Tab-separated table of C-alpha atoms in Angstrom:
chain	number	residue	atom	x	y	z
F	1	MET	CA	55.198	80.123	102.822
F	2	SER	CA	51.892	81.529	101.691
F	3	LEU	CA	51.121	82.324	105.323
F	4	LEU	CA	54.257	84.460	105.504
F	5	MET	CA	53.442	86.300	102.290
F	6	ASP	CA	49.818	86.903	103.259
F	7	ALA	CA	50.487	87.923	106.841
F	8	PRO	CA	50.299	91.587	107.893
F	9	PRO	CA	53.652	93.376	108.194
F	10	SER	CA	53.480	93.441	112.006
F	11	LEU	CA	54.093	90.079	113.650
F	12	GLY	CA	54.878	89.208	117.247
F	13	VAL	CA	57.413	91.630	118.659
F	14	LEU	CA	56.670	94.147	115.939
F	15	GLU	CA	53.031	94.226	117.032
F	16	ALA	CA	54.182	94.812	120.597
F	17	LEU	CA	56.443	97.637	119.536
F	18	GLU	CA	53.698	99.233	117.470
F	19	ALA	CA	51.333	99.064	120.449
F	20	LEU	CA	53.694	101.002	122.718
F	21	PRO	CA	52.170	104.239	124.148
F	22	ILE	CA	55.119	106.266	122.790
F	23	GLU	CA	53.582	109.676	123.505
F	24	VAL	CA	53.337	109.078	127.259
F	25	MET	CA	56.488	107.016	127.828
F	26	SER	CA	59.336	108.359	129.951
F	27	GLY	CA	62.894	108.816	128.793
F	28	PRO	CA	64.198	105.577	130.347
F	29	GLU	CA	61.263	103.646	128.921
F	30	LEU	CA	61.905	105.047	125.444
F	31	GLY	CA	65.565	104.113	125.772
F	32	VAL	CA	64.677	100.507	126.587
F	33	ALA	CA	62.346	100.394	123.574
F	34	LEU	CA	65.026	101.786	121.264
F	35	ARG	CA	67.553	99.188	122.414
F	36	ALA	CA	64.991	96.452	121.890
F	37	LEU	CA	64.261	97.795	118.415
F	38	ARG	CA	67.952	97.718	117.614
F	39	VAL	CA	68.050	94.015	118.416
F	40	VAL	CA	65.021	93.474	116.189
F	41	GLN	CA	66.692	95.408	113.375
F	42	GLY	CA	69.868	93.362	113.780
F	43	ARG	CA	67.978	90.090	113.600
F	44	VAL	CA	66.100	91.281	110.515
F	45	ASP	CA	69.392	92.312	108.897
F	46	VAL	CA	70.848	88.861	109.538
F	47	ILE	CA	67.773	87.157	108.051
F	48	ASP	CA	68.055	89.486	105.049
F	49	ALA	CA	71.733	88.561	104.634
F	50	ARG	CA	70.960	84.837	104.774
F	51	LEU	CA	68.178	85.198	102.213
F	52	VAL	CA	70.332	87.275	99.866
F	53	ALA	CA	73.232	84.805	100.106
F	54	ALA	CA	70.935	81.849	99.405
F	55	PHE	CA	69.311	83.710	96.510
F	56	GLY	CA	72.743	84.196	94.982
F	57	ARG	CA	73.731	80.562	95.450
F	58	VAL	CA	70.714	79.299	93.496
F	59	ASN	CA	71.144	81.980	90.782
F	60	GLY	CA	67.698	83.330	91.550
F	61	ALA	CA	68.357	86.604	89.764
F	62	GLN	CA	69.230	84.955	86.452
F	63	GLY	CA	66.168	82.743	86.718
F	64	ASP	CA	64.035	85.874	86.979
F	65	GLY	CA	65.658	87.604	84.012
F	66	ALA	CA	68.130	89.805	85.938
F	67	THR	CA	71.878	89.865	85.358
F	68	ASP	CA	72.846	89.501	89.016
F	69	THR	CA	71.522	89.682	92.565
F	70	THR	CA	72.374	93.365	92.947
F	71	SER	CA	70.344	94.464	89.936
F	72	TRP	CA	67.477	92.144	90.964
F	73	LEU	CA	67.348	93.629	94.463
F	74	ALA	CA	67.416	97.174	93.119
F	75	ASP	CA	64.522	96.436	90.762
F	76	LYS	CA	62.315	94.111	92.799
F	77	THR	CA	62.761	95.629	96.258
F	78	LYS	CA	62.603	99.238	95.010
F	79	THR	CA	65.939	100.317	96.426
F	80	SER	CA	68.972	102.118	95.055
F	81	GLY	CA	71.769	100.286	93.317
F	82	ARG	CA	74.176	101.379	96.040
F	83	ALA	CA	71.931	99.993	98.799
F	84	ALA	CA	71.454	96.745	96.884
F	85	LYS	CA	75.213	96.348	96.428
F	86	ARG	CA	75.706	96.960	100.149
F	87	ARG	CA	73.213	94.198	101.010
F	88	VAL	CA	75.007	91.733	98.728
F	89	LYS	CA	78.408	92.508	100.272
F	90	ARG	CA	76.930	92.225	103.763
F	91	ALA	CA	75.474	88.834	102.908
F	92	LYS	CA	78.824	87.535	101.617
F	93	LEU	CA	80.669	88.724	104.711
F	94	ILE	CA	78.196	87.219	107.180
F	95	ALA	CA	78.300	83.936	105.254
F	96	ALA	CA	82.099	83.940	105.507
F	97	VAL	CA	82.193	85.107	109.164
F	98	PRO	CA	79.053	83.828	110.975
F	99	ALA	CA	80.307	85.366	114.244
F	100	LEU	CA	79.632	88.814	112.811
F	101	GLY	CA	76.049	87.765	112.100
F	102	ASP	CA	75.666	86.457	115.646
F	103	ALA	CA	76.908	89.766	117.075
F	104	LEU	CA	74.556	91.683	114.798
F	105	ALA	CA	71.552	89.546	115.804
F	106	ALA	CA	72.398	90.032	119.487
F	107	GLY	CA	72.492	93.801	119.120
F	108	GLU	CA	76.189	93.940	120.012
F	109	ILE	CA	77.040	95.627	116.714
F	110	SER	CA	75.042	97.352	113.987
F	111	ALA	CA	74.698	96.724	110.280
F	112	ALA	CA	77.002	99.729	109.785
F	113	HIS	CA	79.830	97.750	111.411
F	114	VAL	CA	79.329	94.853	109.035
F	115	ASP	CA	79.068	97.175	106.030
F	116	ALA	CA	82.293	98.973	107.007
F	117	VAL	CA	84.226	95.705	106.896
F	118	ALA	CA	82.460	94.415	103.771
F	119	ALA	CA	83.294	97.576	101.837
F	120	ILE	CA	87.026	97.262	102.535
F	121	VAL	CA	87.978	93.598	102.803
F	122	PRO	CA	88.155	91.907	99.363
F	123	ALA	CA	86.583	88.493	98.757
F	124	PRO	CA	89.853	86.483	99.068
F	125	LEU	CA	90.381	87.849	102.585
F	126	LEU	CA	86.809	87.603	103.915
F	127	ALA	CA	87.577	84.479	105.929
F	128	LYS	CA	90.240	86.421	107.873
F	129	ALA	CA	87.773	89.108	108.864
F	130	GLY	CA	86.842	86.991	111.876
F	131	SER	CA	89.708	88.680	113.707
F	132	LEU	CA	87.679	91.890	113.621
F	133	VAL	CA	84.656	90.561	115.541
F	134	ALA	CA	85.989	91.456	118.987
F	135	ALA	CA	87.081	94.899	117.800
F	136	ALA	CA	83.673	95.512	116.233
F	137	LYS	CA	81.976	95.166	119.633
F	138	THR	CA	84.070	97.969	121.143
F	139	SER	CA	84.571	100.262	118.141
F	140	THR	CA	82.553	102.684	116.090
F	141	PRO	CA	82.019	101.791	112.417
F	142	GLU	CA	84.634	104.401	111.473
F	143	GLU	CA	87.208	102.942	113.880
F	144	LEU	CA	86.426	99.442	112.642
F	145	ALA	CA	86.989	100.578	109.043
F	146	HIS	CA	90.519	101.660	109.990
F	147	LYS	CA	91.191	98.224	111.505
F	148	ALA	CA	89.827	96.597	108.345
F	149	HIS	CA	92.293	98.602	106.260
F	150	GLN	CA	95.117	97.389	108.488
F	151	LEU	CA	93.935	93.806	108.048
F	152	VAL	CA	94.090	94.141	104.265
F	153	ILE	CA	97.559	95.674	104.321
F	154	GLU	CA	98.906	92.967	106.632
F	155	ASN	CA	97.531	90.084	104.560
F	156	ASP	CA	97.833	91.112	100.918
F	157	GLY	CA	101.500	90.097	100.788
F	158	ASP	CA	102.896	93.250	99.183
F	159	GLY	CA	102.688	95.807	101.969
F	160	GLY	CA	99.594	97.444	100.543
F	161	ALA	CA	100.966	98.130	97.043
F	162	LYS	CA	98.113	96.421	95.189
F	163	ARG	CA	95.579	98.032	97.461
F	164	ALA	CA	97.087	101.461	96.817
F	165	LEU	CA	96.871	100.904	93.060
F	166	ARG	CA	93.305	99.691	93.388
F	167	LEU	CA	92.322	102.750	95.382
F	168	LYS	CA	94.039	105.112	92.963
F	169	ALA	CA	92.292	103.458	90.006
F	170	GLY	CA	88.971	104.156	91.697
F	171	GLN	CA	89.417	107.911	92.074
F	172	GLN	CA	86.691	110.070	90.605
F	173	VAL	CA	85.105	113.520	90.661
F	174	ARG	CA	81.478	114.085	89.710
F	175	PHE	CA	79.214	117.118	89.492
F	176	PHE	CA	75.484	116.630	89.802
F	177	ASP	CA	72.272	118.431	90.782
F	178	LEU	CA	70.439	117.860	94.054
F	179	GLU	CA	66.695	118.025	94.566
F	180	SER	CA	67.215	121.088	96.770
F	181	GLY	CA	68.556	122.998	93.766
F	182	MET	CA	72.155	122.857	94.942
F	183	ARG	CA	74.972	121.771	92.639
F	184	ALA	CA	77.013	118.982	94.261
F	185	LEU	CA	80.652	118.004	93.912
F	186	PHE	CA	81.614	114.464	94.892
F	187	GLY	CA	85.172	113.214	94.841
F	188	GLU	CA	87.088	110.109	95.823
F	189	TRP	CA	90.883	109.868	96.011
F	190	ASP	CA	93.354	107.468	97.532
F	191	PRO	CA	94.705	108.759	100.880
F	192	GLU	CA	98.044	109.901	99.421
F	193	SER	CA	96.347	111.950	96.707
F	194	ALA	CA	93.709	113.338	99.061
F	195	ALA	CA	96.194	114.671	101.622
F	196	PRO	CA	97.511	117.670	99.599
F	197	ILE	CA	93.974	118.479	98.451
F	198	GLU	CA	92.720	118.605	102.032
F	199	ARG	CA	95.706	120.688	103.104
F	200	ALA	CA	95.192	123.227	100.311
F	201	VAL	CA	91.486	123.562	101.085
F	202	ASP	CA	92.108	124.012	104.807
F	203	LEU	CA	94.875	126.569	104.230
F	204	VAL	CA	92.583	128.720	102.087
F	205	ALA	CA	89.692	128.207	104.514
F	206	ASN	CA	91.844	129.499	107.378
F	207	GLU	CA	93.079	132.376	105.235
F	208	LEU	CA	89.518	133.460	104.457
F	209	TRP	CA	88.545	133.093	108.095
F	210	ARG	CA	91.431	135.361	109.188
F	211	ILE	CA	90.395	137.971	106.621
F	212	GLU	CA	86.857	137.988	107.994
F	213	HIS	CA	88.057	137.995	111.630
F	214	PRO	CA	91.400	139.874	111.681
F	215	THR	CA	91.317	140.526	115.441
F	216	ARG	CA	90.265	137.051	116.545
F	217	ASN	CA	92.527	134.415	118.047
F	218	PRO	CA	93.697	132.297	115.078
F	219	THR	CA	93.448	129.129	117.167
F	220	ARG	CA	89.718	129.639	117.791
F	221	LEU	CA	86.921	129.014	115.357
F	222	ASP	CA	83.729	130.975	115.021
F	223	GLU	CA	80.230	129.603	114.790
F	224	THR	CA	80.573	128.928	111.055
F	225	SER	CA	80.839	125.209	110.456
F	226	LEU	CA	84.044	123.729	109.095
F	227	LYS	CA	82.240	122.189	106.127
F	228	PHE	CA	80.836	125.624	105.183
F	229	ARG	CA	84.271	127.255	105.342
F	230	ARG	CA	85.775	124.444	103.278
F	231	ALA	CA	83.088	124.948	100.647
F	232	ASP	CA	84.022	128.639	100.568
F	233	ALA	CA	87.687	127.656	100.202
F	234	VAL	CA	87.029	125.383	97.217
F	235	ARG	CA	85.140	128.215	95.528
F	236	GLU	CA	87.990	130.658	96.261
F	237	ILE	CA	90.599	128.286	94.821
F	238	ALA	CA	88.520	127.979	91.655
F	239	ARG	CA	88.105	131.777	91.479
F	240	ARG	CA	91.859	132.368	91.710
F	241	ILE	CA	92.674	129.812	89.016
F	242	ASN	CA	89.989	131.194	86.705
F	243	ALA	CA	91.212	134.747	87.289
F	244	ARG	CA	94.772	133.751	86.429
F	245	ALA	CA	93.617	131.946	83.285
F	246	ASP	CA	91.572	134.975	82.216
F	247	ALA	CA	94.538	137.282	82.820
F	248	GLU	CA	96.841	135.078	80.741
F	249	THR	CA	94.277	134.960	77.940
F	250	ALA	CA	93.906	138.742	77.972
F	251	ALA	CA	97.685	139.249	77.995
F	252	ALA	CA	98.314	136.936	75.039
F	253	PRO	CA	97.413	139.488	72.273
F	254	ALA	CA	99.550	142.168	73.944
F	255	ALA	CA	102.504	139.792	74.136
F	256	ALA	CA	102.101	138.908	70.465
F	257	ALA	CA	102.017	142.592	69.534
F	258	ALA	CA	105.147	143.222	71.583
F	259	ASP	CA	106.981	140.538	69.596
F	260	ASN	CA	106.439	142.571	66.404
F	261	THR	CA	107.618	145.951	67.723
F	262	GLY	CA	110.953	147.418	66.561
F	263	SER	CA	110.504	146.256	62.941
F	264	VAL	CA	112.368	148.308	60.270
F	265	ASP	CA	111.537	148.394	56.541
F	266	THR	CA	114.603	148.757	54.265
F	267	GLU	CA	115.176	148.743	50.523
F	268	PRO	CA	118.144	147.146	48.682
F	269	ALA	CA	121.664	148.562	49.240
F	270	ASP	CA	121.880	150.267	45.821
F	271	ALA	CA	119.027	152.654	46.578
F	272	THR	CA	120.373	156.202	47.052
F	273	ASP	CA	119.146	159.668	47.881
F	274	PRO	CA	119.288	161.891	44.694
F	275	SER	CA	119.883	165.057	46.706
F	276	ASP	CA	123.057	163.615	48.164
F	277	ALA	CA	124.415	162.781	44.687
F	278	ALA	CA	123.727	166.314	43.418
F	279	ALA	CA	125.698	167.808	46.287
F	280	GLY	CA	128.667	165.649	45.412
F	281	ASP	CA	128.423	163.599	48.565
F	282	THR	CA	128.665	159.845	48.704
F	283	PRO	CA	125.245	158.373	48.101
F	284	THR	CA	123.656	156.850	51.200
F	285	PRO	CA	121.014	154.149	51.401
F	286	LYS	CA	117.488	155.432	51.812
F	287	PRO	CA	114.799	153.629	53.762
F	288	SER	CA	111.800	152.715	51.645
F	289	ILE	CA	108.952	150.241	51.511
F	290	THR	CA	109.927	146.635	50.806
F	291	SER	CA	108.463	143.215	51.292
F	292	LYS	CA	111.370	142.102	53.475
F	293	ARG	CA	111.069	142.822	57.214
F	294	VAL	CA	113.805	142.738	59.836
F	295	THR	CA	112.269	142.253	63.262
F	296	ALA	CA	113.975	143.010	66.533
F	297	LYS	CA	112.140	140.953	69.156
F	298	THR	CA	111.683	142.243	72.651
F	299	PRO	CA	113.415	139.917	75.146
F	300	ARG	CA	110.998	137.931	77.319
F	301	PRO	CA	111.313	138.396	81.064
F	302	ALA	CA	113.281	135.677	82.805
F	303	VAL	CA	111.536	133.285	85.177
F	304	VAL	CA	113.118	133.276	88.608
F	305	ALA	CA	112.326	130.478	91.065
F	306	VAL	CA	111.868	131.682	94.628
F	307	SER	CA	111.709	129.560	97.794
F	308	VAL	CA	110.072	131.171	100.815
F	309	LEU	CA	110.619	129.764	104.304
F	310	ILE	CA	107.942	131.020	106.656
F	311	ASN	CA	107.319	130.380	110.317
F	312	TYR	CA	104.163	128.331	110.830
F	313	ARG	CA	102.752	130.962	113.217
F	314	ILE	CA	103.128	133.580	110.494
F	315	LEU	CA	101.259	131.267	108.160
F	316	LEU	CA	98.433	131.297	110.707
F	317	GLY	CA	98.483	135.066	111.012
F	318	ASP	CA	100.873	135.763	113.908
F	319	LEU	CA	102.879	138.694	112.545
F	320	SER	CA	105.074	138.861	115.644
F	321	ALA	CA	106.955	135.681	114.653
F	322	LYS	CA	110.120	135.843	112.549
F	323	GLY	CA	110.791	134.187	109.198
F	324	SER	CA	113.271	134.256	106.337
F	325	ALA	CA	113.372	134.063	102.540
F	326	ARG	CA	115.883	132.732	100.015
F	327	SER	CA	116.135	133.290	96.258
F	328	SER	CA	117.435	130.499	94.049
F	329	THR	CA	119.692	133.098	92.378
F	330	ALA	CA	121.457	133.853	95.681
F	331	PRO	CA	122.842	130.484	96.871
F	332	ARG	CA	125.101	132.072	99.481
F	333	PHE	CA	122.088	133.314	101.434
F	334	ARG	CA	122.208	131.434	104.728
F	335	ARG	CA	119.203	129.246	105.338
F	336	THR	CA	118.268	128.675	108.990
F	337	ARG	CA	116.542	125.468	109.978
F	338	CYS	CA	113.962	125.469	112.739
F	339	ALA	CA	110.966	123.423	113.748
F	340	GLY	CA	107.400	124.395	112.946
F	341	ARG	CA	108.196	125.981	109.566
F	342	ARG	CA	106.616	125.156	106.229
F	343	VAL	CA	108.219	125.692	102.807
F	344	MET	CA	106.274	127.400	100.045
F	345	ARG	CA	107.758	127.267	96.547
F	346	GLY	CA	106.685	129.177	93.487
F	347	SER	CA	107.940	131.208	90.537
F	348	SER	CA	107.819	134.893	89.765
F	349	ARG	CA	108.697	137.027	86.715
F	350	TRP	CA	111.243	139.819	87.239
């Protein structure tokens, strides 16, 4: 054991890899070296998983004053808490499904494949993750994650209801600063909640793109990346909401003042005009200052709900397509059904 701890970091195959004349190697030779390195990395990852699993079994973290293996790894191996948690989950999965470890050590899959499954499949279902080994060898980590989700849904006994609640309970939005000076927004939602958010962002992104490129084909994209245009769309959505809030705040004092217009001051009914009495006419009440006010309030405008049916091509900027509109106050207006149309609902003051 002391030999291992005292040995230099490069041993055996690592020494051979370090000695490679990388600067003068050809493309095919570099490719062979990279594939060999992947196998080495896989074998190291499997050894790491076995060590982490054994460390947890003997409660090594508690014996060294840490609360759990994850916190011990983060502290003692100088890594992030997220990376430490990923190593612990990987170790548990490989212990439950040794075939995944064998595939990783052989270079048939990567640690990313194992991590994709470990992040999705809960502990009670880890033993059933063996059905994913064959798929892992022919799938990307992202494709394997989708298959892992299907495995959970098929085996949780409730059609995914508990999983959906668990995902929804984990939703979050955080703002934080990056070292580059940028301000970052990070969010997590369950798929059902994320869908309308994505749609809204993409609709505004396409709208902004059409404004910048009014003569371009709406089905083509320019050189601006999609992630950049989506960032612009999020900012535009925030600007519109803030502008509406500011307008409502500014209009509030004017609305309050309008409520007090039309007020009339009157005095009691027995107050008369002396000049009328001298002329022999019937005395008439005379307006005067009094503490009692009679206020005639200005009616508030009614809120009218409007449903707009618009051809999808119009929504994308094709003004040659035809559409129709229907007001909720005109129920006899004939509503035509056709494919490719989206419904936009809102309210307007008239």
